[in-house]
mmCIF file of C-alpha atoms (C1' of nucleotides) in Angstrom:
data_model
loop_
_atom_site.group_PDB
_atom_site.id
_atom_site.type_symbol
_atom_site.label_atom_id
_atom_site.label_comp_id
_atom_site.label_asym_id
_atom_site.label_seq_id
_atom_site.Cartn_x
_atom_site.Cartn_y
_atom_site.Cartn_z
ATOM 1 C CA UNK N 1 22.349 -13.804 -2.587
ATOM 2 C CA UNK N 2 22.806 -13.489 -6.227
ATOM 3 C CA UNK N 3 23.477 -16.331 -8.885
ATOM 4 C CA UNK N 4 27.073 -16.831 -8.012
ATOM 5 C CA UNK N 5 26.118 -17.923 -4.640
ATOM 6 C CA UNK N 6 22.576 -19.843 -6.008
ATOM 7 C CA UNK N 7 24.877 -21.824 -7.828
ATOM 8 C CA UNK N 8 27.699 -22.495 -5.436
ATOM 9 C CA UNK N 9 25.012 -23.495 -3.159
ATOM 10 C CA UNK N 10 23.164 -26.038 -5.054
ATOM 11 C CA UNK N 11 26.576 -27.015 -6.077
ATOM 12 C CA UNK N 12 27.710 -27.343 -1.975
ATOM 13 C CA UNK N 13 24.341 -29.102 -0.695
ATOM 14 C CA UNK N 14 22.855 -31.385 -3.685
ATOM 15 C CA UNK N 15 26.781 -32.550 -4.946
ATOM 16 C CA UNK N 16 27.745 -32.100 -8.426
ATOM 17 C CA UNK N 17 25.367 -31.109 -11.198
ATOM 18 C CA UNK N 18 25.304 -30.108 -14.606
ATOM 19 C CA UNK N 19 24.522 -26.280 -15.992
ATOM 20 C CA UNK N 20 21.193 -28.041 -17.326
ATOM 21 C CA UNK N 21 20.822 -29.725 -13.418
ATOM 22 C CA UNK N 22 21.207 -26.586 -12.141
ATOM 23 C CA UNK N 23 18.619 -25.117 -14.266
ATOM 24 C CA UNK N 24 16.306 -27.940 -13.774
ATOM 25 C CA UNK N 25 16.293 -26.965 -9.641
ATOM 26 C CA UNK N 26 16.031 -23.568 -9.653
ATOM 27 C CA UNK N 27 12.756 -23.992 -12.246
ATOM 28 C CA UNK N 28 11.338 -26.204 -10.071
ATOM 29 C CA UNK N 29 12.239 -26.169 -6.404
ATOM 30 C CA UNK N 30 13.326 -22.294 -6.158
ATOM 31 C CA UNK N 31 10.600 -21.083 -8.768
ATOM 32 C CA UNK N 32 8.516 -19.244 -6.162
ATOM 33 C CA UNK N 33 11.695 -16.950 -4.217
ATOM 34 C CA UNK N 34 14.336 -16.661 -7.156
ATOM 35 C CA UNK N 35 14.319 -16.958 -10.786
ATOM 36 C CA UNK N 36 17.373 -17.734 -12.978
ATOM 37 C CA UNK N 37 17.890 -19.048 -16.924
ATOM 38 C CA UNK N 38 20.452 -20.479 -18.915
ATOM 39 C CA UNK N 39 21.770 -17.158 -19.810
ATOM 40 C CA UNK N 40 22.667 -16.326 -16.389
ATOM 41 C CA UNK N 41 23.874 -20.137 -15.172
ATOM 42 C CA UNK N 42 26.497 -21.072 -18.249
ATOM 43 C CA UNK N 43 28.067 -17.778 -18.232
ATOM 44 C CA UNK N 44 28.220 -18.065 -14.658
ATOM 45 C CA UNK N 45 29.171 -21.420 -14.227
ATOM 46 C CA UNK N 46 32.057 -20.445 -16.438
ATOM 47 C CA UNK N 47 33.014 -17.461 -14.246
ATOM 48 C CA UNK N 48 33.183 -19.970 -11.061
ATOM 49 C CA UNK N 49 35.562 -21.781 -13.377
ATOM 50 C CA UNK N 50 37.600 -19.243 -14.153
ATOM 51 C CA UNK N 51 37.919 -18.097 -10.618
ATOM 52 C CA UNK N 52 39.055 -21.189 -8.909
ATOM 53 C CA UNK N 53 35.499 -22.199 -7.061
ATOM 54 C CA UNK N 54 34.340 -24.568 -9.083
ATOM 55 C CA UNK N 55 35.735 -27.347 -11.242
ATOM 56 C CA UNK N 56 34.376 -28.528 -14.501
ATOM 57 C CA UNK N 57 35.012 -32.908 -15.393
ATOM 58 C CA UNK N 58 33.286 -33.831 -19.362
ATOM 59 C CA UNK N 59 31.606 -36.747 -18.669
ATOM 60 C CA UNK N 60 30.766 -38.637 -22.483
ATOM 61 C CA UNK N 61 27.612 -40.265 -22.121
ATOM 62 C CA UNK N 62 26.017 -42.867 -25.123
ATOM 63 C CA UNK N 63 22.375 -43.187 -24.827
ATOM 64 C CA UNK N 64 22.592 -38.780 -24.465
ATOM 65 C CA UNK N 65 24.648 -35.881 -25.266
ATOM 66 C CA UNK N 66 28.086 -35.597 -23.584
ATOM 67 C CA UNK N 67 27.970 -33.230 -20.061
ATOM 68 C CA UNK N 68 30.349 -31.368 -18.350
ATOM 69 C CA UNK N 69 29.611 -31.517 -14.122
ATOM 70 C CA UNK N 70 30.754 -29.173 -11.893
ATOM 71 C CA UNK N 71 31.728 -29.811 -8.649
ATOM 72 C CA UNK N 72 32.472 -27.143 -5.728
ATOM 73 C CA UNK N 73 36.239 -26.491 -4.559
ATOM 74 C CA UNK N 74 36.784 -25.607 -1.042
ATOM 75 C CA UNK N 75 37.554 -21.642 -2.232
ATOM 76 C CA UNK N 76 33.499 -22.262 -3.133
ATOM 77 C CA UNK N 77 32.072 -23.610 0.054
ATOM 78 C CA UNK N 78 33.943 -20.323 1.869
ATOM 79 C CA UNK N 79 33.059 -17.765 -0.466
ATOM 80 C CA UNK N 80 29.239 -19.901 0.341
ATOM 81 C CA UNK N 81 29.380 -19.440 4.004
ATOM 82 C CA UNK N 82 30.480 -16.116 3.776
ATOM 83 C CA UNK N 83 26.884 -15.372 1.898
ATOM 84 C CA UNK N 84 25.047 -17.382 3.710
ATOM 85 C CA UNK N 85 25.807 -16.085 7.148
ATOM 86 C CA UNK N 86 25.966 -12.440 5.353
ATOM 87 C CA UNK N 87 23.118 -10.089 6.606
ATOM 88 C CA UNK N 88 19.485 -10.670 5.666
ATOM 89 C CA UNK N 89 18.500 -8.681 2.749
ATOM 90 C CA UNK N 90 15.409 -7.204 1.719
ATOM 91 C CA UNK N 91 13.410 -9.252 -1.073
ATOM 92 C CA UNK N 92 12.485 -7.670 -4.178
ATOM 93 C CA UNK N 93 8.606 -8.090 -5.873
ATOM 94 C CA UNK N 94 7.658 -6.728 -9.029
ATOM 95 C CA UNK N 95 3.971 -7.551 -10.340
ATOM 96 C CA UNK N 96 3.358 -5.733 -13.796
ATOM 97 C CA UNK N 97 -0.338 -6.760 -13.363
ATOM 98 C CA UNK N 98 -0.786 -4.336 -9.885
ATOM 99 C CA UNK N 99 1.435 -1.485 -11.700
ATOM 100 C CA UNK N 100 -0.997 -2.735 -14.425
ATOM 101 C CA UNK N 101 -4.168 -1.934 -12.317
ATOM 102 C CA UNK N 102 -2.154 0.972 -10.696
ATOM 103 C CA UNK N 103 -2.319 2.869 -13.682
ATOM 104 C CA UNK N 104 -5.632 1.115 -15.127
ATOM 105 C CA UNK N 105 -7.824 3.822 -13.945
ATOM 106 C CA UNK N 106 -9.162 4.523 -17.496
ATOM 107 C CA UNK N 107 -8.894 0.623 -18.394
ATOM 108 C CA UNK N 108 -12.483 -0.183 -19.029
ATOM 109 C CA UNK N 109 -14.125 -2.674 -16.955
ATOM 110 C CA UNK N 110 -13.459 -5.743 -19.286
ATOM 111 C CA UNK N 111 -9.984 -5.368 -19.353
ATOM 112 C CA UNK N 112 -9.713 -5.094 -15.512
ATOM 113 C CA UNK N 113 -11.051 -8.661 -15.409
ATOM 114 C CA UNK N 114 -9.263 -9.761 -18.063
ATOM 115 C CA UNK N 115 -6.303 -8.739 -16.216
ATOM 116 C CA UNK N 116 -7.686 -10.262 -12.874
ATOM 117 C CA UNK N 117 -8.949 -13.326 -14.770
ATOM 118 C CA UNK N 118 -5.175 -13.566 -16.054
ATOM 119 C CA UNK N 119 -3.258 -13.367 -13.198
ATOM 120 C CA UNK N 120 -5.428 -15.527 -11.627
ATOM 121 C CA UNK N 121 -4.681 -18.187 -13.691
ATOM 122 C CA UNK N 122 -1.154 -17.863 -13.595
ATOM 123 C CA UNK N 123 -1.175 -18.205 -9.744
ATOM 124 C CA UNK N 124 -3.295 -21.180 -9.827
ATOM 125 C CA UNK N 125 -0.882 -22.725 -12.227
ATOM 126 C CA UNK N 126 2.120 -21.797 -9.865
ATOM 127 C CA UNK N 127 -0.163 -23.102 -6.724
ATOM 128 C CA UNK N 128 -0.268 -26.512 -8.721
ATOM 129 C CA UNK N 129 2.739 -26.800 -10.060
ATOM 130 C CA UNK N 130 4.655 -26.230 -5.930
ATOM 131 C CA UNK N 131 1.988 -29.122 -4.753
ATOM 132 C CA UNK N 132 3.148 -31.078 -7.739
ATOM 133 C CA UNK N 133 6.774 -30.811 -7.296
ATOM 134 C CA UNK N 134 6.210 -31.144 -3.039
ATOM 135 C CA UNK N 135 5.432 -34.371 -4.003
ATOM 136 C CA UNK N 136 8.132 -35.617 -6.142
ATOM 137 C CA UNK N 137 10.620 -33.415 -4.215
ATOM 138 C CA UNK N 138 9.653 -35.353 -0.844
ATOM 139 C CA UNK N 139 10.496 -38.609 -2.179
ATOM 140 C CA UNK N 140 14.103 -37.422 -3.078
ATOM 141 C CA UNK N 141 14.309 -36.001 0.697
ATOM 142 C CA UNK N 142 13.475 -32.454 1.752
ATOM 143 C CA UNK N 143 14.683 -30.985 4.876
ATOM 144 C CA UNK N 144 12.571 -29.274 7.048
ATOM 145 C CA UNK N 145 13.869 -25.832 6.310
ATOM 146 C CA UNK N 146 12.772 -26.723 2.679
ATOM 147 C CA UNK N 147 9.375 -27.839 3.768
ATOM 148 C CA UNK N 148 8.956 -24.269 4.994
ATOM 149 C CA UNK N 149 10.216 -22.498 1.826
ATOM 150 C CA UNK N 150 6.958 -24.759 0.296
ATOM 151 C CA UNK N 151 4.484 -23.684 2.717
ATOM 152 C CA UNK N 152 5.583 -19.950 2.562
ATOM 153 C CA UNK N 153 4.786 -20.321 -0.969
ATOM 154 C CA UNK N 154 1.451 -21.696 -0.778
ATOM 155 C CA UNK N 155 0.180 -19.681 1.775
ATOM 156 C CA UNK N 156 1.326 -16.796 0.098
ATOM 157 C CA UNK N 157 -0.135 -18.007 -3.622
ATOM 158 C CA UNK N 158 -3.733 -19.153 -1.556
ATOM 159 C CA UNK N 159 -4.015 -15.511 -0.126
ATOM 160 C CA UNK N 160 -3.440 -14.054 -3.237
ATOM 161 C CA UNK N 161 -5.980 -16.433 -5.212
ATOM 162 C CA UNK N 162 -8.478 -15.777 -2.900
ATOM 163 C CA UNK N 163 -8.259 -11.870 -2.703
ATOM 164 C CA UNK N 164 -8.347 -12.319 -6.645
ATOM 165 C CA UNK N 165 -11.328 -14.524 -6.828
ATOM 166 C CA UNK N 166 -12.948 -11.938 -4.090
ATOM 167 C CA UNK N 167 -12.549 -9.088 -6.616
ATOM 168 C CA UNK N 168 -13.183 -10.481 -9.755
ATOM 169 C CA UNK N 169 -17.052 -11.585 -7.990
ATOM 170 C CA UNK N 170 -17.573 -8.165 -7.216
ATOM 171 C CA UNK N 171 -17.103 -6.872 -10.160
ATOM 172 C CA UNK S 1 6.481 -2.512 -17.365
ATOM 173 C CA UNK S 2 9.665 -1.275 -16.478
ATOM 174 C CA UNK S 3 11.064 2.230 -14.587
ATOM 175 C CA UNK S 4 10.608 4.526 -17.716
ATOM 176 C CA UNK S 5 6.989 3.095 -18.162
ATOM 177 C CA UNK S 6 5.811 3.859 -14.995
ATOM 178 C CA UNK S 7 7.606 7.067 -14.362
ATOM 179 C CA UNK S 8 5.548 8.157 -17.661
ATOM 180 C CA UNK S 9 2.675 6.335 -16.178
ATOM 181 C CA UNK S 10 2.732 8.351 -12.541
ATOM 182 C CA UNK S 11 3.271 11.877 -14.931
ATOM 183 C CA UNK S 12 -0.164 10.738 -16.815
ATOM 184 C CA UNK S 13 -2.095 10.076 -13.345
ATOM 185 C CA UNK S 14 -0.671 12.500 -11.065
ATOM 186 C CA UNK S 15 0.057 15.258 -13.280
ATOM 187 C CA UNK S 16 3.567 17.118 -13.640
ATOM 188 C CA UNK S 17 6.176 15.616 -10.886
ATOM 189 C CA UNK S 18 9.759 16.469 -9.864
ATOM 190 C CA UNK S 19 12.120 13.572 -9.463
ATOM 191 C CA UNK S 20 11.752 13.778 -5.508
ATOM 192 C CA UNK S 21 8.227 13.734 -5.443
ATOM 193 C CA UNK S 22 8.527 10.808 -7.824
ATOM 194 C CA UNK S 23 10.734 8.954 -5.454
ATOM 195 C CA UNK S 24 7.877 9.561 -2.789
ATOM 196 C CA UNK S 25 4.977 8.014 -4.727
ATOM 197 C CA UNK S 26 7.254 4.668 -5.524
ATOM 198 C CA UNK S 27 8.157 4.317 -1.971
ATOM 199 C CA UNK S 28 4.765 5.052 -0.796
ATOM 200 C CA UNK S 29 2.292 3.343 -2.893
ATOM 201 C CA UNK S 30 4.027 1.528 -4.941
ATOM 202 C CA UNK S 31 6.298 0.187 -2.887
ATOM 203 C CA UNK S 32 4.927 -3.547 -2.381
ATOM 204 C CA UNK S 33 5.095 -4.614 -5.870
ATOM 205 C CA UNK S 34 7.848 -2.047 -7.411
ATOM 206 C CA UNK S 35 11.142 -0.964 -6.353
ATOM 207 C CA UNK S 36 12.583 2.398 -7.563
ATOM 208 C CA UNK S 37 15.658 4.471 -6.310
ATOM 209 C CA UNK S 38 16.994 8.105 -6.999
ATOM 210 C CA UNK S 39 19.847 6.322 -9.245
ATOM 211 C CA UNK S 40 17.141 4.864 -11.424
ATOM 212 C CA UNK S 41 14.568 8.248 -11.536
ATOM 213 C CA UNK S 42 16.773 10.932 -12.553
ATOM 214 C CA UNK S 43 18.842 9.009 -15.426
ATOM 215 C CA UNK S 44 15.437 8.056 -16.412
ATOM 216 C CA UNK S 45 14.196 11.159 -16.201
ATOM 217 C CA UNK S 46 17.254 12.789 -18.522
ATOM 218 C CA UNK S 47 16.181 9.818 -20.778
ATOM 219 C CA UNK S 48 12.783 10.497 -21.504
ATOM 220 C CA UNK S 49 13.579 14.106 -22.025
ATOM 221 C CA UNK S 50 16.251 13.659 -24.747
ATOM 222 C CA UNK S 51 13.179 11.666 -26.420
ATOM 223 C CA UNK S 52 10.922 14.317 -26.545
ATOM 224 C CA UNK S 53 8.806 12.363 -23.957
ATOM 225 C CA UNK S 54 8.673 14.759 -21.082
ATOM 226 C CA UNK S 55 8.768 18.258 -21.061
ATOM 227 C CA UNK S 56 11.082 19.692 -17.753
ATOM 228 C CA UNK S 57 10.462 23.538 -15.772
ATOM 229 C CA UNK S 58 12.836 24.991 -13.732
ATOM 230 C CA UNK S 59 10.891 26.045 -10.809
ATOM 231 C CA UNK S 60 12.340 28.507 -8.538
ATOM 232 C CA UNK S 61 11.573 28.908 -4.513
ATOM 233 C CA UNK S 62 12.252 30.620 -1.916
ATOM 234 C CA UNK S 63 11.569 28.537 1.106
ATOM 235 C CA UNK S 64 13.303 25.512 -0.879
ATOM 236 C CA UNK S 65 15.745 24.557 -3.255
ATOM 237 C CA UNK S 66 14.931 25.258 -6.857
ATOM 238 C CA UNK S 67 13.279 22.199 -8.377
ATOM 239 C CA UNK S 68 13.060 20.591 -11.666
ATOM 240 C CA UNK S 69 9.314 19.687 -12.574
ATOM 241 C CA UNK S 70 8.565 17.234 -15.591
ATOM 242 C CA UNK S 71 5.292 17.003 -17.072
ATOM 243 C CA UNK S 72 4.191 14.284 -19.921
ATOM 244 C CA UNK S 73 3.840 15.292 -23.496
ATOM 245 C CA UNK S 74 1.750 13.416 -26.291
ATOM 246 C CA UNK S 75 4.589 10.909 -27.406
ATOM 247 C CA UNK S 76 5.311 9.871 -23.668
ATOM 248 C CA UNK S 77 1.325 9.406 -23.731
ATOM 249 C CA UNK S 78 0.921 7.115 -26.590
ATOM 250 C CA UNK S 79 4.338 5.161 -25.126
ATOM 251 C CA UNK S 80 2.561 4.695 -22.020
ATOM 252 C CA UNK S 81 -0.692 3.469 -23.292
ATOM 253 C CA UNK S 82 1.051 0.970 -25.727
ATOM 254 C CA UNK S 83 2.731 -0.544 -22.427
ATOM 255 C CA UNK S 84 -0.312 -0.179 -20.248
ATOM 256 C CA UNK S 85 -1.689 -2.424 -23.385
ATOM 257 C CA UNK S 86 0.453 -4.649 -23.631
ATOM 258 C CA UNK S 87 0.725 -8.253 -22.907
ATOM 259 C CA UNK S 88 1.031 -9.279 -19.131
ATOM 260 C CA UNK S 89 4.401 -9.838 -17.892
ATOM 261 C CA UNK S 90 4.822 -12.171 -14.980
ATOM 262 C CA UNK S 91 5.925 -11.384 -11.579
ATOM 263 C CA UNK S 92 9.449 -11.850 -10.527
ATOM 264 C CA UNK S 93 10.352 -12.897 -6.792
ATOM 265 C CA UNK S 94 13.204 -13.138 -5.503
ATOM 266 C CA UNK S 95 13.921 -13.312 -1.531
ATOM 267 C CA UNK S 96 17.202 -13.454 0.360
ATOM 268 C CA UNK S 97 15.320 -14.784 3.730
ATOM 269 C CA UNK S 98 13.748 -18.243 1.135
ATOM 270 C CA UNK S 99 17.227 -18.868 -0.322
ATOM 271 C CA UNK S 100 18.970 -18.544 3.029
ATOM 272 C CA UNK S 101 16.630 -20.974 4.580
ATOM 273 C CA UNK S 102 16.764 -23.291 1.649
ATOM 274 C CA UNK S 103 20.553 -23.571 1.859
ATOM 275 C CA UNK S 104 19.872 -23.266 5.551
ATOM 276 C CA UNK S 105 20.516 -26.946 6.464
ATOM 277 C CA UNK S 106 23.579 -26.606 8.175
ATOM 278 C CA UNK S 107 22.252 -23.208 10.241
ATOM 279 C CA UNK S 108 21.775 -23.635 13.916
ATOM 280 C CA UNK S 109 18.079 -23.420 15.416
ATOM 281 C CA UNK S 110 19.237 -20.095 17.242
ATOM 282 C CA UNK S 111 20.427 -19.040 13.672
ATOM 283 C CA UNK S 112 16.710 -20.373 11.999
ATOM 284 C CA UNK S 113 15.445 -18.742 14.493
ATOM 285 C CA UNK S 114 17.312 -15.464 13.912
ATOM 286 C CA UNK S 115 16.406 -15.222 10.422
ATOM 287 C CA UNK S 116 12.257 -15.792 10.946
ATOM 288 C CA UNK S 117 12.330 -13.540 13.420
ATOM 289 C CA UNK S 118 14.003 -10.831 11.037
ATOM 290 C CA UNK S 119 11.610 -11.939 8.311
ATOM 291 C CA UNK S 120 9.055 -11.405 10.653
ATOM 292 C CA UNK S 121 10.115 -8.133 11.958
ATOM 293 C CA UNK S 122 10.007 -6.693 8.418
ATOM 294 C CA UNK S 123 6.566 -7.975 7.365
ATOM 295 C CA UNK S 124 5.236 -6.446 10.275
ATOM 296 C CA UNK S 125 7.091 -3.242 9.338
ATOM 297 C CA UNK S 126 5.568 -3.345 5.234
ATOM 298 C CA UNK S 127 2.450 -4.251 6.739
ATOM 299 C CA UNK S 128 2.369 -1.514 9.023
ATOM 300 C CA UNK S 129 3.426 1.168 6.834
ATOM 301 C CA UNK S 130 0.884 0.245 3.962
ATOM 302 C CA UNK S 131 -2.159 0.755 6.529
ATOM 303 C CA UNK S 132 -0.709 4.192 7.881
ATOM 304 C CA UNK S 133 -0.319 5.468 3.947
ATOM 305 C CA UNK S 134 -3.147 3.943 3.457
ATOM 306 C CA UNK S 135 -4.795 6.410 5.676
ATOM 307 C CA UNK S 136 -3.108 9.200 4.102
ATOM 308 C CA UNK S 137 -3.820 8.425 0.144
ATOM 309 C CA UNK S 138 -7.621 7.475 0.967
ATOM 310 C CA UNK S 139 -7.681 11.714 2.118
ATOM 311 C CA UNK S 140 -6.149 12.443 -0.765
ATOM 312 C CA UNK S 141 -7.878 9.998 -3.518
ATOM 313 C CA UNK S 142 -7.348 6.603 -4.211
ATOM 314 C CA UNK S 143 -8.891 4.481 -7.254
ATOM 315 C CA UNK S 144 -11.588 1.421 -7.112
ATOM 316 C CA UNK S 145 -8.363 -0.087 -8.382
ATOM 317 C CA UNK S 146 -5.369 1.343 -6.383
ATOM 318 C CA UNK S 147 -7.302 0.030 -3.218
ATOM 319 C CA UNK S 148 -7.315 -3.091 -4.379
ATOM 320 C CA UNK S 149 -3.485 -3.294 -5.130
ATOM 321 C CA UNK S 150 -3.100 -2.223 -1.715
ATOM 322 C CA UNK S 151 -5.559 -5.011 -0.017
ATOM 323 C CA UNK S 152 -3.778 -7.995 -2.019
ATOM 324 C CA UNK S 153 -0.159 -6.168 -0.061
ATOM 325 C CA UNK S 154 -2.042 -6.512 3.088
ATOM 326 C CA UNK S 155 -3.597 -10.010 2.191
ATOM 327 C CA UNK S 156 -0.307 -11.319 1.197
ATOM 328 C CA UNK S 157 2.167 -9.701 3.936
ATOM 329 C CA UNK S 158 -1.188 -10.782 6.625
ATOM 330 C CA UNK S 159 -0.640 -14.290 5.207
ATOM 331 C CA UNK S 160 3.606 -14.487 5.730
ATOM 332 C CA UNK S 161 3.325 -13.454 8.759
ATOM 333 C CA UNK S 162 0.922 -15.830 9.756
ATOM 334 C CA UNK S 163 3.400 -18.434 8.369
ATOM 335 C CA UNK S 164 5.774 -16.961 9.893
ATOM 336 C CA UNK S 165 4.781 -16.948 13.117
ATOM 337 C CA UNK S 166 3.264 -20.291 13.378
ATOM 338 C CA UNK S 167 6.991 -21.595 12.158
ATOM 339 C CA UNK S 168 9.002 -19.695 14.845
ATOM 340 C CA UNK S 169 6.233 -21.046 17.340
ATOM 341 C CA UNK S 170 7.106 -25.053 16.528
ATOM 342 C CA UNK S 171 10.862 -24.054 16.801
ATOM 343 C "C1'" DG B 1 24.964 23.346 16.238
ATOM 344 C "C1'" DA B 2 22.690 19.313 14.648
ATOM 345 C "C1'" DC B 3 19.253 17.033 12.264
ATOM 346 C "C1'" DA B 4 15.310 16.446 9.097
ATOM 347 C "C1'" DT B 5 13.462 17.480 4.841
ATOM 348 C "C1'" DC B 6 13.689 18.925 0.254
ATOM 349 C "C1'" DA B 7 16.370 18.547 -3.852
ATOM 350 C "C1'" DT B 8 19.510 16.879 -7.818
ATOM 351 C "C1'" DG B 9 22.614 14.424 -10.094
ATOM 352 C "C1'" DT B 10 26.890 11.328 -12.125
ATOM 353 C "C1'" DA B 11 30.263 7.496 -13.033
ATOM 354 C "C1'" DA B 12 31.510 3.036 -12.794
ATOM 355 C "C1'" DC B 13 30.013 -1.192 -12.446
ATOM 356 C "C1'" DA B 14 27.425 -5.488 -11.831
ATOM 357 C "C1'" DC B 15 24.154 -8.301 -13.285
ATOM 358 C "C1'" DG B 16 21.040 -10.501 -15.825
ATOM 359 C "C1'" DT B 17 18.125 -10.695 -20.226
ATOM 360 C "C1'" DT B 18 17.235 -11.656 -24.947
ATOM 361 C "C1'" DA B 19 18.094 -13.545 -28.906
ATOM 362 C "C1'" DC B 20 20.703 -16.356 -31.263
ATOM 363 C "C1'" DA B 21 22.986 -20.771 -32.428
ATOM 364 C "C1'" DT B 22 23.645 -25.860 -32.195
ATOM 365 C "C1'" DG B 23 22.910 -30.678 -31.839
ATOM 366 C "C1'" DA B 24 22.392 -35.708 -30.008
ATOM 367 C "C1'" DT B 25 19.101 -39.297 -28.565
ATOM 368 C "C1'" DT B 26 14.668 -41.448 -27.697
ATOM 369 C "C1'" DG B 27 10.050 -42.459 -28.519
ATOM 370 C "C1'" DC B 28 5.809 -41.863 -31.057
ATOM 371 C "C1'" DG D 1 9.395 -37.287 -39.785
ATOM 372 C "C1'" DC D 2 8.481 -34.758 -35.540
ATOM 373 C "C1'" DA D 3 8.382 -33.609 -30.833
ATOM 374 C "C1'" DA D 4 10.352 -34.053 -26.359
ATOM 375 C "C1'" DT D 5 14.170 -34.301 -23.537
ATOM 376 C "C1'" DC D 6 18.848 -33.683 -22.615
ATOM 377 C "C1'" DA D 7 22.638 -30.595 -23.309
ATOM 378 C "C1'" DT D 8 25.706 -26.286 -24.010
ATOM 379 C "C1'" DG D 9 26.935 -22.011 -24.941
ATOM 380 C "C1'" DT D 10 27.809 -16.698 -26.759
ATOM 381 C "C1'" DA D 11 27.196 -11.690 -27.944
ATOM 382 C "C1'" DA D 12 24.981 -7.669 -27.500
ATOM 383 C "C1'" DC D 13 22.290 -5.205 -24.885
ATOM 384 C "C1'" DG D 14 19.485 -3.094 -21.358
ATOM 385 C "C1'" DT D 15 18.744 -1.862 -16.915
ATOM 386 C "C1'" DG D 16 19.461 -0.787 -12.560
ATOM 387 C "C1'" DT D 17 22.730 -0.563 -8.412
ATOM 388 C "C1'" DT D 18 26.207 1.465 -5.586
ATOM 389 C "C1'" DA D 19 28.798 4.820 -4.163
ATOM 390 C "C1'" DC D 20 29.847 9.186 -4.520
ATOM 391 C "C1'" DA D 21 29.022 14.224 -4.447
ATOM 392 C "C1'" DT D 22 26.485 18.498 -3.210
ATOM 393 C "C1'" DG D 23 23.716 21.833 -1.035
ATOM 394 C "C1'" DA D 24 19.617 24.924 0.529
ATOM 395 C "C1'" DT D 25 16.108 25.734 4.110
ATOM 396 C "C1'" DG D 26 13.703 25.115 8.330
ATOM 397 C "C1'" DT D 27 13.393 23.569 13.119
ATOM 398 C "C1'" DC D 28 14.702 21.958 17.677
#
DNA sequence: GACATCATGTAACACGTTACATGATTGC
DNA sequence: GCAATCATGTAACGTGTTACATGATGTC
């Protein structure tokens, strides 16, 4: 599933949102197994347009700046089902701090745990911020299926922390 | 750190390297946190030659097809030591299986089911094939460092299965 | 004769990133 | 006056993907 189909999903399953909605779901509920930014979801949204799956309504607002909603057509929730039943495909996982330590054979043994130190911070922030967000994202309803997505990503981020913390004591 | 970084990066460590044998390494070792393919290596490859950043030797043999072997010169060096240097980039993550079963509301539980057990077939698989290579790069040298890259792949693939498992067991 | 392994490459395209560019409203 | 939040978008670019295209040598 690519962006197209992020969108048209989100679009299909939460109703009709807002390019800035859109944005403000995948940062926080879809953070840990996709990543997507305003460059990719106007242009995109606009595509959608263009190609008859979506439709755009301005909405003026007073108390905050005018919006324009989109809302899926039923050319949208096909083209949907068609990649959501599609085959499973492989994920994709880049980490420039292992290539990082890959390659750091002739780091010095300060930057290694600088590097370790690093990272580990940044999964401990990620680790927070999915408990965080668990717990405003239950009281707007989360289906089980969700639930999981959560607890794949906190198992994963607590194995990770933990192998980190291992290394950085023994060295 | 991005393809032409670490194809300079793997001429620096390994020593001089044909785009095959290139292709071997990323699939082998680096294949749980980077993902490389012939149609990214050898347009690289031309790359990084036109720049005067690798040097390329026709190599001819008789028990094999004639090769093309690139070794690193002193401006792909200093390229790959400014990157090696530079700033951390974070991870990106995106998975096909977490956005299906996100979206996955309206599957069946033969169709949830379906997808962990794919999921799960596929860890196993990664997780498999990074303790058999691990086997075979420990005989031929592996860095304080590059054994630790591999036991946070086995730590975190150990962990989603785990997950995994325990979700296909409630279902 | 078929299959695995070694070996190299291109052309067209899709996709997303980065940087830029703007601006209203609310609350401190 | 300034920061935060809400809100939208484009242009140029980089990067990698997909599909195609080829072929030698060794081994069962």
């Amino acid at each position: 599933m690519k962006g197209k189909e992020i969108i048209l999903g989100l679009l299909d399953t939460q109703g009709p949102l807002t390019g800035y909605e859109i944005n403000e779901i995948i940062q926080n509920q879809l953070n840990h197994f996709y990543d997507g930014s305003y460059g990719m979801i106007y242009p995109t949204l606009r595509k959608l347009e263009e190609e008859g799956l979506v439709d755009k309504q301005q909405v003026n607002q007073t108390e905050k700046p005018n919006k324009n909603v989109f809302s899926i057509l039923p050319e949208g929730k096909a083209l949907f089902q068609k990649a959501l039943h599609a085959d499973l495909k492989g994920e994709t996982f880049k980490s420039d701090f292992l290539l990082k330590l890959y390659f750091g054979d002739q780091l010095t043994k300060q930057q290694r745990r600088n590097l370790l130190q690093q990272e580990l911070d940044f999964k401990q922030l990620k680790l927070d911020a999915l408990h965080a967000n668990q717990d405003e994202w239950q009281r707007n309803g989360i289906t089980e299926n969700q639930q999981f997505t959560v607890d794949y990503g906190i198992a994963t981020y607590t194995a990770q922390i933990q192998v980190l913390k291992k290394e950085l004591q023994r060295l």
